[in-house]
Coordinates of C-alpha atoms in Angstrom, one line a residue:
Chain A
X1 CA 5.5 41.7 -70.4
X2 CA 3.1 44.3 -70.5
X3 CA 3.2 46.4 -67.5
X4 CA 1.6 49.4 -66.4
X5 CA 2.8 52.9 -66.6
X6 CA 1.3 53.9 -63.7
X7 CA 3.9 51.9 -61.7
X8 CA 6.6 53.7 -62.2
X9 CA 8.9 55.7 -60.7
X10 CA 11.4 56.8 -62.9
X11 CA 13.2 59.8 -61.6
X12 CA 11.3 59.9 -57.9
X13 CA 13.8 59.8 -55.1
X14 CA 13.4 57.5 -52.4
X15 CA 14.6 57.5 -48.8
X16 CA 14.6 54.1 -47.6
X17 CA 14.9 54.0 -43.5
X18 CA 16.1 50.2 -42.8
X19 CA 16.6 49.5 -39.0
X20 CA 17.5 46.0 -40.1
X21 CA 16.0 42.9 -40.5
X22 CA 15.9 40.6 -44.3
X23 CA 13.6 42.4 -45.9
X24 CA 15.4 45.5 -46.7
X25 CA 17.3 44.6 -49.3
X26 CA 14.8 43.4 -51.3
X27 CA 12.8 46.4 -50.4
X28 CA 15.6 48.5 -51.9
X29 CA 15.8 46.5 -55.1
X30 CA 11.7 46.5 -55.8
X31 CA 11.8 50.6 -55.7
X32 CA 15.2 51.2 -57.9
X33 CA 13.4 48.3 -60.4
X34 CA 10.4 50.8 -60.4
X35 CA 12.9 53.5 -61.8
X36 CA 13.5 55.2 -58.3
X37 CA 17.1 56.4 -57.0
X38 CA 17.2 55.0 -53.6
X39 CA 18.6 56.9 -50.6
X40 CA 19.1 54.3 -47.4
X41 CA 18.8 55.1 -44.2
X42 CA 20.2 52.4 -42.4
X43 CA 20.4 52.0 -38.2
X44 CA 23.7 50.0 -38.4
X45 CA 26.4 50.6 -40.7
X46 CA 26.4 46.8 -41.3
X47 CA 23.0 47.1 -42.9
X48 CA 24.2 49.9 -44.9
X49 CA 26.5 48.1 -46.5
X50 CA 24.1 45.0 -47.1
X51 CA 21.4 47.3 -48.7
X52 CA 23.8 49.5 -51.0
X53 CA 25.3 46.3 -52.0
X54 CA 22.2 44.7 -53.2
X55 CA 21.3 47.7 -54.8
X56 CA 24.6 47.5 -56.9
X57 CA 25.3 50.5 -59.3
X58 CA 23.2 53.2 -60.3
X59 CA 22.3 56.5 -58.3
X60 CA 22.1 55.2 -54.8
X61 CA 23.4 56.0 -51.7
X62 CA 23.0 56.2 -47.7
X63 CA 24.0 57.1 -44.5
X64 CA 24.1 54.9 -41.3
X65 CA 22.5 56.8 -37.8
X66 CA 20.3 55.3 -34.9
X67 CA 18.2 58.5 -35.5
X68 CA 18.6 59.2 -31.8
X69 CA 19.0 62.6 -31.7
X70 CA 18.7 66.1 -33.8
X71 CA 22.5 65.3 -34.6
X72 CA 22.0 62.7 -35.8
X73 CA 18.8 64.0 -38.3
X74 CA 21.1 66.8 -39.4
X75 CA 23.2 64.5 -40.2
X76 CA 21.2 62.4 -42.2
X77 CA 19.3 65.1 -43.7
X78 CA 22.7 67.0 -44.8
X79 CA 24.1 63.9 -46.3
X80 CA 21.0 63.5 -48.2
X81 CA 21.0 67.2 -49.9
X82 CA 24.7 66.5 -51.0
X83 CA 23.3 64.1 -53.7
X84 CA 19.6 65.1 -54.1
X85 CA 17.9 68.3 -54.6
X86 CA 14.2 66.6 -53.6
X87 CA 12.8 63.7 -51.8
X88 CA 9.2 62.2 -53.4
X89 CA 8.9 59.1 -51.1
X90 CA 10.3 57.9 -47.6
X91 CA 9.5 54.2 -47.2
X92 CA 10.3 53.5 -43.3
X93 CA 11.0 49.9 -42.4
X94 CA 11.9 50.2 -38.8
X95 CA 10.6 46.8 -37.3
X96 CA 12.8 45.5 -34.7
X97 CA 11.5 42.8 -33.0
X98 CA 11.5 41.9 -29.3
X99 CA 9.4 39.6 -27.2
X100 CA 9.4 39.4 -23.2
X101 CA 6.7 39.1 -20.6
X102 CA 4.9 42.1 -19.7
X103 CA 6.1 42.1 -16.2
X104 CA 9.1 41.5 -16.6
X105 CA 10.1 43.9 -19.2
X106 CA 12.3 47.3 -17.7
X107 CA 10.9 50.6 -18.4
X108 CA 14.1 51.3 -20.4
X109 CA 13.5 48.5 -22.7
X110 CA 10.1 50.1 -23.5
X111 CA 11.5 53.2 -24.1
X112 CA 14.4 51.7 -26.4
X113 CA 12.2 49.9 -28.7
X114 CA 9.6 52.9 -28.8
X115 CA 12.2 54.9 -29.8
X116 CA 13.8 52.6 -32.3
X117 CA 10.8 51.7 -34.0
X118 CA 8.3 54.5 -33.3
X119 CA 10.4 57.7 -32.7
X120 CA 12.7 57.3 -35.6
X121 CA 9.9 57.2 -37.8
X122 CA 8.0 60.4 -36.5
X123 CA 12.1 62.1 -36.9
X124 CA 11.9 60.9 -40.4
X125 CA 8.7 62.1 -41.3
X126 CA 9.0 65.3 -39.5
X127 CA 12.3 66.2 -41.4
X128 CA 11.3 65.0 -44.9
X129 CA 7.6 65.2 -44.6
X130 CA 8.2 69.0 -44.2
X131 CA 9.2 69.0 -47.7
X132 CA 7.0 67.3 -49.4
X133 CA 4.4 69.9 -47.4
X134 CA 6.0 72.7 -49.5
X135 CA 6.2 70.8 -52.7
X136 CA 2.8 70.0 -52.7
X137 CA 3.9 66.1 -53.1
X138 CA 4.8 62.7 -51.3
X139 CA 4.0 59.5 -50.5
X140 CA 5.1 58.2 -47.3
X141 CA 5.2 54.2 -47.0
X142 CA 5.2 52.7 -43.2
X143 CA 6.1 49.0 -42.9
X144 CA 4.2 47.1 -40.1
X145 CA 3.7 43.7 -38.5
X146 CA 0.2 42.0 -38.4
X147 CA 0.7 42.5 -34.7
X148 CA -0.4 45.7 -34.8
X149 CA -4.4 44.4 -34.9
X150 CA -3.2 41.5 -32.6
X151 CA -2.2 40.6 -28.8
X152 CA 0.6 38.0 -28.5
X153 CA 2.1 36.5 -25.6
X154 CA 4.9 38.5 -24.8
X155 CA 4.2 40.7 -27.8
X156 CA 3.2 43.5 -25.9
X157 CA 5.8 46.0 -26.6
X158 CA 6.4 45.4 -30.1
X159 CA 2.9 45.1 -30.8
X160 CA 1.9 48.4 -29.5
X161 CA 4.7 50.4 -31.6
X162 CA 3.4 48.5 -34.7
X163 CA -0.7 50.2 -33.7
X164 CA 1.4 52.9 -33.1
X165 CA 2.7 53.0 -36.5
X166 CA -0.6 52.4 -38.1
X167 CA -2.4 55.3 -36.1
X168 CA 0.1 57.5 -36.9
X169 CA -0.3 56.3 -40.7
X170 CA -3.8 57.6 -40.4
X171 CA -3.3 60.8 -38.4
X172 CA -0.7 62.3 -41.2
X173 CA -2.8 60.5 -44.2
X174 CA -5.7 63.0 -42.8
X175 CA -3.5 66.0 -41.8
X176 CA -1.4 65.7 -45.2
X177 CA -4.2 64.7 -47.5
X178 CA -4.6 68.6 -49.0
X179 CA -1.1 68.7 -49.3
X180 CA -0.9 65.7 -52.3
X181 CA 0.6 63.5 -49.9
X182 CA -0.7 59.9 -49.8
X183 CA 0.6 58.0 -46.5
X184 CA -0.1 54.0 -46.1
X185 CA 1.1 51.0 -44.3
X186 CA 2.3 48.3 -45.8
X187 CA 1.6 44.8 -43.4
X188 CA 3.1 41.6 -43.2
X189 CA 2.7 38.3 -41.3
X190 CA 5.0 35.9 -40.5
X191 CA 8.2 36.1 -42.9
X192 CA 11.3 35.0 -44.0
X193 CA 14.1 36.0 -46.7
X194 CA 15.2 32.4 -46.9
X195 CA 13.7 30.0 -49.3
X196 CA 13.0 27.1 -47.1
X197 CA 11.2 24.1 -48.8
X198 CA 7.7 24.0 -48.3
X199 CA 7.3 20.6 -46.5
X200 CA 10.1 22.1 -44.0
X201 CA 8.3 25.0 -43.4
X202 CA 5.1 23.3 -42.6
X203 CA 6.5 21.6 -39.7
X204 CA 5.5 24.6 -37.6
X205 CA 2.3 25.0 -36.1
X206 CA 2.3 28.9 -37.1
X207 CA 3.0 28.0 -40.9
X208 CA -0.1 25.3 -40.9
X209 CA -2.4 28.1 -39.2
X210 CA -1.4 30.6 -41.8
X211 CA -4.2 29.7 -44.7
X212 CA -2.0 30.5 -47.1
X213 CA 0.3 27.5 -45.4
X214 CA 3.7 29.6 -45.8
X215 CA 5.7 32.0 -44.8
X216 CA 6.1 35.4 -46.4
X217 CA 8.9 36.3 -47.9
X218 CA 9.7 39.9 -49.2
X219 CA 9.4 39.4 -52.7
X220 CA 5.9 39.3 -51.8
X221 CA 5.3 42.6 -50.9
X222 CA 8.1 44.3 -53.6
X223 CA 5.4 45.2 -56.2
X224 CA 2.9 46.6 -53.3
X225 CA 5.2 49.0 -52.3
X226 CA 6.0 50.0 -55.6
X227 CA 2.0 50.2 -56.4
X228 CA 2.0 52.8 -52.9
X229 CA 4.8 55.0 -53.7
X230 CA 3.5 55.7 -56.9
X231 CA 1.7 58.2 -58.4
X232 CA -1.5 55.4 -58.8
X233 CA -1.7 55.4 -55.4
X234 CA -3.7 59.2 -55.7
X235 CA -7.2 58.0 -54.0
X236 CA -6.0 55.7 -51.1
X237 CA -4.4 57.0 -48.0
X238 CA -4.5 56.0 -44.3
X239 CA -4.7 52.2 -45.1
X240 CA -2.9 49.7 -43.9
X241 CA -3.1 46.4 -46.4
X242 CA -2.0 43.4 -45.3
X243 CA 0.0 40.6 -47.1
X244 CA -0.4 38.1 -44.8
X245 CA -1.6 34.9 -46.1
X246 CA -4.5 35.5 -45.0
X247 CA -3.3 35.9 -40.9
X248 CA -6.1 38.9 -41.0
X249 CA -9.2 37.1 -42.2
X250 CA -8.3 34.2 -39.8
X251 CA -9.9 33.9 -36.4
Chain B
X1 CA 10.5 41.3 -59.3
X2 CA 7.7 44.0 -61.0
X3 CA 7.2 41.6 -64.1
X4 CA 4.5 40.1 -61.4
X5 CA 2.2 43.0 -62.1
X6 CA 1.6 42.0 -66.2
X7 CA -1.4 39.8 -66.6
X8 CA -0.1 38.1 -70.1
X9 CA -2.0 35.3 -70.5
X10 CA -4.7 35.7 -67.8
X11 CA -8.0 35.6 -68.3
X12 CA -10.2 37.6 -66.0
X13 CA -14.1 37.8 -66.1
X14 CA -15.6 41.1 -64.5
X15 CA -19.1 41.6 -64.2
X16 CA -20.4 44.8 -64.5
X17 CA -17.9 45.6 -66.7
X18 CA -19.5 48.0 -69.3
X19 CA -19.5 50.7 -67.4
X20 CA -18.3 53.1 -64.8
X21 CA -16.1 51.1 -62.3
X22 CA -15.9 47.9 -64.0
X23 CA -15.1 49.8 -67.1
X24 CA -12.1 51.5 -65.9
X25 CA -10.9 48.0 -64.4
X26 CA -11.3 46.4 -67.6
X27 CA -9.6 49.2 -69.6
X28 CA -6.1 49.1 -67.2
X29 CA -6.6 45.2 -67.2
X30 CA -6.3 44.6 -70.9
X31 CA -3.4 47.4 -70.5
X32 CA -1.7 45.1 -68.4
X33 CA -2.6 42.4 -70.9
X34 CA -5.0 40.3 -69.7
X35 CA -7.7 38.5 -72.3
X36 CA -11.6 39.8 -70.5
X37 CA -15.1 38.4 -70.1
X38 CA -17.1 41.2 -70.0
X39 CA -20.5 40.3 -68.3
X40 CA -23.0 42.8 -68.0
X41 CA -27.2 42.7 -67.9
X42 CA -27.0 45.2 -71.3
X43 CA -25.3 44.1 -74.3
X44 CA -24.8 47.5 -75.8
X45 CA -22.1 48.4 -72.7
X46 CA -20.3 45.4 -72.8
X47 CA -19.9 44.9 -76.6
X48 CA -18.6 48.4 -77.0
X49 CA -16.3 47.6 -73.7
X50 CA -15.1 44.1 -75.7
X51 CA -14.5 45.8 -78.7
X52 CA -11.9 48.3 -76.6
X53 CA -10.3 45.2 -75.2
X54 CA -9.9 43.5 -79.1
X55 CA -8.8 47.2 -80.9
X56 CA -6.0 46.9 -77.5
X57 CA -4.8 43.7 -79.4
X58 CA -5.9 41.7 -76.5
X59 CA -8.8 39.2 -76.5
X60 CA -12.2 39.8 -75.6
X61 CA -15.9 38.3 -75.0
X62 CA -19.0 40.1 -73.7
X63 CA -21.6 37.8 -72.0
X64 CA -25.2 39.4 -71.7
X65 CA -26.0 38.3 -67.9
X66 CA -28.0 38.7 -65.1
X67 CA -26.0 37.9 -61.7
X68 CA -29.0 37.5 -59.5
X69 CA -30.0 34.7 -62.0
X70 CA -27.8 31.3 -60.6
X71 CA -28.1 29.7 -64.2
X72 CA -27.3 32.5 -66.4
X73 CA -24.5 33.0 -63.9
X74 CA -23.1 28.9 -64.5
X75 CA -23.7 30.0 -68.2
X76 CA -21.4 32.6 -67.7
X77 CA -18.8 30.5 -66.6
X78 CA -19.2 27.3 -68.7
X79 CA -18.9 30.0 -71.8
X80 CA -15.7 31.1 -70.7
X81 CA -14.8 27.8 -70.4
X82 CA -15.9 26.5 -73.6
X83 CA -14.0 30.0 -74.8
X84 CA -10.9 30.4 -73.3
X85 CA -10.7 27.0 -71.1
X86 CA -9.2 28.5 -67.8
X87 CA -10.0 31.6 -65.9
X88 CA -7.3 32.8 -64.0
X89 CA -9.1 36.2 -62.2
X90 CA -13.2 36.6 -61.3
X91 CA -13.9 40.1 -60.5
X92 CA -17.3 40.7 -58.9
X93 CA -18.0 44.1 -59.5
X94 CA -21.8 44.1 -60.4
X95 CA -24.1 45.8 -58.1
X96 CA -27.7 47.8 -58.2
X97 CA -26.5 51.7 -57.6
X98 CA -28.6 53.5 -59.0
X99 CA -31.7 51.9 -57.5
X100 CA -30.3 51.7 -54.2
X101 CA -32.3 55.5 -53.5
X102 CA -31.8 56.5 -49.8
X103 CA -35.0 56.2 -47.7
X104 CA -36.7 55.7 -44.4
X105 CA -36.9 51.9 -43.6
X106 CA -40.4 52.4 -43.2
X107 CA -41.0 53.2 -46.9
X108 CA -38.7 50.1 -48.0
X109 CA -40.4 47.3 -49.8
X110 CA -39.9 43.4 -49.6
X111 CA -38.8 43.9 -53.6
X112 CA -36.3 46.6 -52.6
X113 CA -34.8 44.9 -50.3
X114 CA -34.8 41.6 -52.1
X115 CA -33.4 42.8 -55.3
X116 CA -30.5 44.4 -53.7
X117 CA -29.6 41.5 -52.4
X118 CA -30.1 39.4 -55.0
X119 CA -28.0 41.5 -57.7
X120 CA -25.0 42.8 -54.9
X121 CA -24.9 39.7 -52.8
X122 CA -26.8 36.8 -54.6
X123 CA -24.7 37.6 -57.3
X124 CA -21.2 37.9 -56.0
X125 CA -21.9 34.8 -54.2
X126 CA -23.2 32.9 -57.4
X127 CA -20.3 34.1 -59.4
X128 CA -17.7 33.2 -56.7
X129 CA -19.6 29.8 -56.3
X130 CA -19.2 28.8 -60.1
X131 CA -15.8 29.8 -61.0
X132 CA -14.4 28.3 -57.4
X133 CA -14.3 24.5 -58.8
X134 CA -12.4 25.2 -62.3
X135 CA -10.2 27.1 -60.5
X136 CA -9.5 24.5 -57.3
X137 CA -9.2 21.9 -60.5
X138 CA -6.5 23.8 -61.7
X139 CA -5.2 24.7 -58.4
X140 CA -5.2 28.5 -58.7
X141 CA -7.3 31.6 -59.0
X142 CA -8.0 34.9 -57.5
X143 CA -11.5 36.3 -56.6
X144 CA -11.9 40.3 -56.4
X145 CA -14.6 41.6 -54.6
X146 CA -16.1 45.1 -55.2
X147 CA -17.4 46.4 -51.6
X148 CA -17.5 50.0 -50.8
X149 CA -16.7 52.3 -47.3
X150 CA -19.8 51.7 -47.0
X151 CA -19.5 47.7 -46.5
X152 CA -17.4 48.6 -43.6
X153 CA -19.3 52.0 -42.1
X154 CA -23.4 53.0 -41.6
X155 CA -25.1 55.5 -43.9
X156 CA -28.5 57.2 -43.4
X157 CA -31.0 55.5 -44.7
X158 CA -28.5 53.3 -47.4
X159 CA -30.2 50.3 -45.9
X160 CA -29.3 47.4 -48.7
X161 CA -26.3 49.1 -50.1
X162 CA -24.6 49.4 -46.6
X163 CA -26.0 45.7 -45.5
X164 CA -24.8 44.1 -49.2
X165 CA -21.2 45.4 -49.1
X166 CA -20.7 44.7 -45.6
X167 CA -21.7 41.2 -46.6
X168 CA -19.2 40.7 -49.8
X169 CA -16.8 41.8 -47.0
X170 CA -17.6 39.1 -45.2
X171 CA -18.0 36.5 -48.0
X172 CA -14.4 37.4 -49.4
X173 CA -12.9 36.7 -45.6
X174 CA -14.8 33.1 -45.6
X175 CA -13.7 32.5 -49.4
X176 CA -10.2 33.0 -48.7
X177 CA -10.0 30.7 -45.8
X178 CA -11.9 28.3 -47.0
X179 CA -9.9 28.1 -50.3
X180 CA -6.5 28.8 -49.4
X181 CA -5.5 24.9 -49.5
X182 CA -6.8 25.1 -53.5
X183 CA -4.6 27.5 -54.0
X184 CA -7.2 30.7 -54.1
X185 CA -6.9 33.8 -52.7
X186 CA -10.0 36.1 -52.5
X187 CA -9.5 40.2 -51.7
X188 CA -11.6 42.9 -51.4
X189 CA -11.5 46.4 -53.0
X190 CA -13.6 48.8 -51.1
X191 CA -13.5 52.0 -52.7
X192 CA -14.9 55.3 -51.8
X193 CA -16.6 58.4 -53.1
X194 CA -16.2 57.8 -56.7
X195 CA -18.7 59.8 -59.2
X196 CA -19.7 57.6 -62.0
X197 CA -23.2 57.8 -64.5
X198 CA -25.0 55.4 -61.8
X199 CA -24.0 57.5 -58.7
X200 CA -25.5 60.6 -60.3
X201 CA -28.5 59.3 -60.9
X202 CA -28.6 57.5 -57.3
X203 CA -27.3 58.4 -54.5
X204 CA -27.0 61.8 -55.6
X205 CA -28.4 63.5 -52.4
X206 CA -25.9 61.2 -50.1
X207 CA -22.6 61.8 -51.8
X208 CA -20.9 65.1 -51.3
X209 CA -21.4 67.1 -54.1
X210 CA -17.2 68.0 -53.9
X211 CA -14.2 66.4 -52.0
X212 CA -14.5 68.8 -50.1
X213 CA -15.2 66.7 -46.8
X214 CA -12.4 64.5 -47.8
X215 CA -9.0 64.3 -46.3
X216 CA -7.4 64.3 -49.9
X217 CA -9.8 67.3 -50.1
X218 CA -11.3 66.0 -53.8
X219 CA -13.4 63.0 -55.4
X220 CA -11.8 60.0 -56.4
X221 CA -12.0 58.8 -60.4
X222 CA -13.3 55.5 -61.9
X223 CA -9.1 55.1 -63.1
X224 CA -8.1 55.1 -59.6
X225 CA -9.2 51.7 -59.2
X226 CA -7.6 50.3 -62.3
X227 CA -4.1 50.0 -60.8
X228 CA -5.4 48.1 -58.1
X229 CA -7.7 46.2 -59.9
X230 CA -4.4 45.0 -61.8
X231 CA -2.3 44.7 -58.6
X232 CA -5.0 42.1 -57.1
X233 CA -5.3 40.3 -60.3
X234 CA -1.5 39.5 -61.1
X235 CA 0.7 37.3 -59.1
X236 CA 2.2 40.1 -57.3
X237 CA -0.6 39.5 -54.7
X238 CA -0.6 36.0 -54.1
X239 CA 0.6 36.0 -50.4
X240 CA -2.6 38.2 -50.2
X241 CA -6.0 36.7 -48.7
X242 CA -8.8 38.0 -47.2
X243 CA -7.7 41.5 -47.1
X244 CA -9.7 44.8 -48.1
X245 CA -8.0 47.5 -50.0
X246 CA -9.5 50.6 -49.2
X247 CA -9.0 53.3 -51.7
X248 CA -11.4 56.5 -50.3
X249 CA -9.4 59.4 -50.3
X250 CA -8.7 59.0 -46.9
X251 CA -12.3 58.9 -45.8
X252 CA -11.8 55.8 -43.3
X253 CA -8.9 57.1 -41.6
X254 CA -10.1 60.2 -40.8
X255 CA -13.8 60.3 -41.1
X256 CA -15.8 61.9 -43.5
X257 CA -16.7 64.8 -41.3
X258 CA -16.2 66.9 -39.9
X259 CA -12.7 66.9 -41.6
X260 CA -10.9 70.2 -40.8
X261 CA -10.9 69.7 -37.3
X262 CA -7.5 70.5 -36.1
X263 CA -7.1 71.2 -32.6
X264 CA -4.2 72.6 -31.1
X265 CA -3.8 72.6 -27.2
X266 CA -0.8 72.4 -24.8
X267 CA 0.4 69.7 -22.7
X268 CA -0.4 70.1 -19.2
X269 CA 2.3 70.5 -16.5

C-alpha cells in the first residue's frame, strides 16, 4: 500500500492532552502509527490508563492533571522532560460536553467548563508552544465540535468554548506563523466509538439529518490528524476542517 | 488506520492536470498510487504529465479537452470509462488564470466575463455532472473542487476569478448534499498565494511579489497541495462532505494585511 512520505512522523514527539471522551484512544494510536512517540496528557488518571493501554508498547508515556493550576503545569511539563528532550506537536482534545438551559446554568458551571475545555488548552499551548517558538518548529492540533459555527438548544456554554477554540486556532496560527509553527482545528459532528449497525443508528432523527446518514466515529478523523501534525501541513494554518458528514454544508 | 491514505487501485481524472497545480496533484497522486486521466486543452502538457505517471509504474491516459465544451467533457468521461471502467476520484482543477487580468468593470467585455465562466464554472459543473451517474451506479465517488481564498474573499478588480470560485464553493456544498445518499462526497480545496507559470503571467500585479504579507511570512508551492490532494482522494476522508480545505499560509485567519499588527495594551482597572 503505497503511502506517502510526507505523512510521517517518525521520530516527532507528541503530547496528546485527552480530557476524556472515546476518541482519544484512537487519537493516540493514529499518531504513534504515523511513527510519533506519544506523550498523554490525560484530565483523569482513568483515561490515562485507557490511552497508554491502547497505545501498548513502544516509547509512550503520560501524566494525569486537571491542568488547574501552575502546579499542576510544572508538573506536567517536568514529567515530560524526564523522557523527552523536545516536543514537535501538542494535539489538545479537551471536549467535555455539557448541555443545560441558558438561564439556568450557575456562573460556576460556566467557569468550570471554560476552564476545562478552554483554559487548559491556552496552559498547554503557553508551556509547550514556548518551545516550539525557540526551535523554530511545531504544529499544534485543536480538536473541536461542529458547534462551534452553530447555536443549540442548551448548547450555549459548550458551544462558545468550542468558537473559542477555533478563534484562538486562528489568533496563534497568525502570531506563530514566522516562527514555522502551523496551528489548525480539527472538527467533528456527531460521533461515536461504538460500531452500531447502520439501520440502528438511523433510528435517530440527528443521524437521518446528517447527509452522510451516520455517525462519526474516530477512525474517521485518525489520518487527518496525522495529515496536520505533519510536516505537509507547511501552507495551511488557522483552519478549522470539518469531518462532519456533511453537518457544515447542511442548512 | 493510515493504509486509508494509499490510492491503489483508484482511478482519478484531474483536469488541468499538465501543469502547475494540477501537475503537482497528479505527481503525489500516482505517488500514492493511483491510475490518472489527465485532461488538459494542450496535449503537449498532459502527455508529458501521463508519461510521469506510466515511468512511476502506475497507469496513465491524457485526454485533449476543452471543459467549457459539455460534449468533449461526456467524451472525457465515456473514455475513461471505455479505459479503465470506473472512476473512483474527479478532480476539477481546470480554470482560466492567466486571462483572468485584473481590471475596472467598466473595461470588462461580455467575452471576458463569459469565458471565465464558462472554463472555471461551466466546466466544473459539466465535469461534476458527467461523472456523478457512473459513480451513483456504483455507489461511490469523491469530487474535488479547486476554488481559491479568493472564492471565499473580494479582490480589486478580480471580477470573474473572485465570482467563479466563490461559485465552485457553492456547487461543492449542493453536490455533497444532494449526493450523500449515492454514496458521494464532494470537498473543496481552496488554496492560496501559490506562484505557478500562469500566475506570473496573470495576476502578476495582484499577488504579493513575497510572503511577506503572510502570516507564515512566505509563498506557498504547487507540492503543498499534493498531500491534500491525496488526503481528499483516499478513503481517509469519507465522513468528509461539503467542506473547504483552506491551505493559504494563514491568509484567511489573519488577513492578508496589514499582517504585523501586534498591539499590546493593558487591561483596564
Amino acid at each position: 500500500m503505497p503511502i506517502l512520505s510526507e505523512f510521517s512522523l517518525s521520530g516527532r514527539v507528541v503530547v496528546l492532552y485527552t480530557a476524556g471522551g472515546d476518541e482519544g484512544p484512537l487519537l493516540a494510536q493514529a499518531l504513534a502509527e504515523g511513527g510519533a512517540s506519544v506523550f498523554v496528557v490525560a484530565r483523569r488518571q482513568k483515561t490515562l490508563d485507557v490511552v497508554l493501554a491502547a497505545l501498548g508498547v513502544g516509547s509512550h508515556n503520560g501524566v494525569a492533571s486537571s491542568l488547574s493550576s501552575y502546579a499542576d503545569l510544572s508538573k506536567v511539563v517536568d514529567t515530560f522532560d524526564l523522557q523527552y528532550d523536545r516536543v514537535d506537536i501538542l494535539v489538545n482534545d479537551a471536549r467535555s460536553f455539557f448541555a443545560k438551559p441558558f438561564t439556568e446554568i450557575g456562573l460556576d458551571e460556566w467557569d468550570e467548563l471554560h476552564a476545562r475545555n478552554l483554559r487548559s488548552v491556552v496552559a498547554l499551548c503557553q508551556s509547550f508552544g514556548q518551545r516550539m517558538v525557540q526551535q523554530e518548529y511545531g504544529r499544534v492540533v485543536n480538536l473541536i465540535s461542529v458547534m462551534a459555527e452553530r447555536g443549540v438548544i442548551n448548547g450555549s456554554a459548550f458551544s462558545s468554548t468550542q468558537a473559542g477554540l477555533l478563534s484562538l486556532t486562528r489568533s496563534l496560527a497568525v502570531e506563530w506563523g514566522g516562527h514555522n509553527i502551523r496551528v489548525n482545528a480539527l472538527g467533528t459532528g456527531w460521533t461515536t466509538a461504538d460500531d452500531i449497525p447502520l439501520e440502528v443508528q438511523r433510528k435517530e432523527l440527528l443521524v437521518r439529518y446528517t447527509p452522510l446518514r451516520r455517525k462519526g466515529n474516530p477512525r474517521d478523523i485518525g489520518p487527518l490528524l496525522v495529515y496536520l501534525c505533519s510536516e505537509a501541513c507547511d501552507y495551511s494554518t488557522g483552519q478549522p476542517v470539518y469531518v462532519d458528514g456533511g453537518l457544515n454544508a447542511h442548512p | 488506520m493510515l493504509d486509508s491514505l494509499s490510492l491503489d487501485n483508484k482511478v482519478v481524472v484531474i483536469t488541468g492536470g499538465g501543469t502547475g497545480l494540477g501537475l503537482a496533484m497528479v505527481r503525489a497522486l500516482a505517488r500514492a498510487g493511483a491510475d490518472l486521466v489527465i485532461a488538459g486543452r494542450r496535449k503537449g502538457p498532459i502527455d508529458a504529465a501521463a508519461n510521469e505517471v506510466i515511468n512511476m509504474g502506475r497507469n496513465a491516459l491524457a485526454i485533449s479537452t476543452d471543459v467549457s465544451d459539455s460534449t468533449q467533457v461526456d467524451g472525457l468521461i465515456t473514455k475513461t470509462l471505455d479505459h479503465f471502467g470506473q472512476i473512483d476520484v474527479l478532480i476539477n482543477n481546470a480554470a482560466l488564470v492567466s486571462t483572468n487580468v485584473p481590471k475596472p468593470i467598466w473595461d470588462i467585455s461580455d467575452q471576458e466575463w463569459q469565458g471565465a465562466m464558462d472554463v472555471n464554472l461551466n466546466g466544473a459543473f459539466f465535469c461534476s455532472r458527467a461523472a456523478a451517474k457512473p459513480m451513483a451506479d456504483r455507489g461511490k465517488g469523491k469530487i474535488i473542487n479547486v476554488a481559491s481564498g479568493f472564492g471565499l474573499r473580494g479582490g480589486r478588480d478580480i471580477y470573474m476569478y473572485c465570482c467563479s470560485k466563490g461559485a465552485i464553493i457553492q456547487l461543492t456544498r449542493v453536490l455533497s448534499f444532494s449526493l450523500a445518499r449515492y454514496g458521494i462526497t464532494a470537498n473543496t480545496i481552496a488554496p492560496g498565494f501559490i506562484p505557478t507559470l500562469s500566475t506570473d503571467s496573470e495576476f502578476r500585479d495582484s499577488l504579493p511579489a513575497s510572503g511577506a504579507f503572510l502570516p507564515i511570512g512566505k509563498l506557498g508551492q504547487p507540492e503543498d497541495l499534493g498531500p491534500v490532494a491525496v488526503f481528499l482522494a483516499s478513503e481517509a476522508s469519507d465522513y468528509m462532505t461539503g467542506e473547504v480545505m483552506i491551505v493559504d499560509g494563514g491568509g484567511l485567519a489573519g488577513g492578508i494585511a496589514p499582517t504585523g499588527h501586534a498591539p499590546v495594551t493593558a487591561l483596564e482597572p
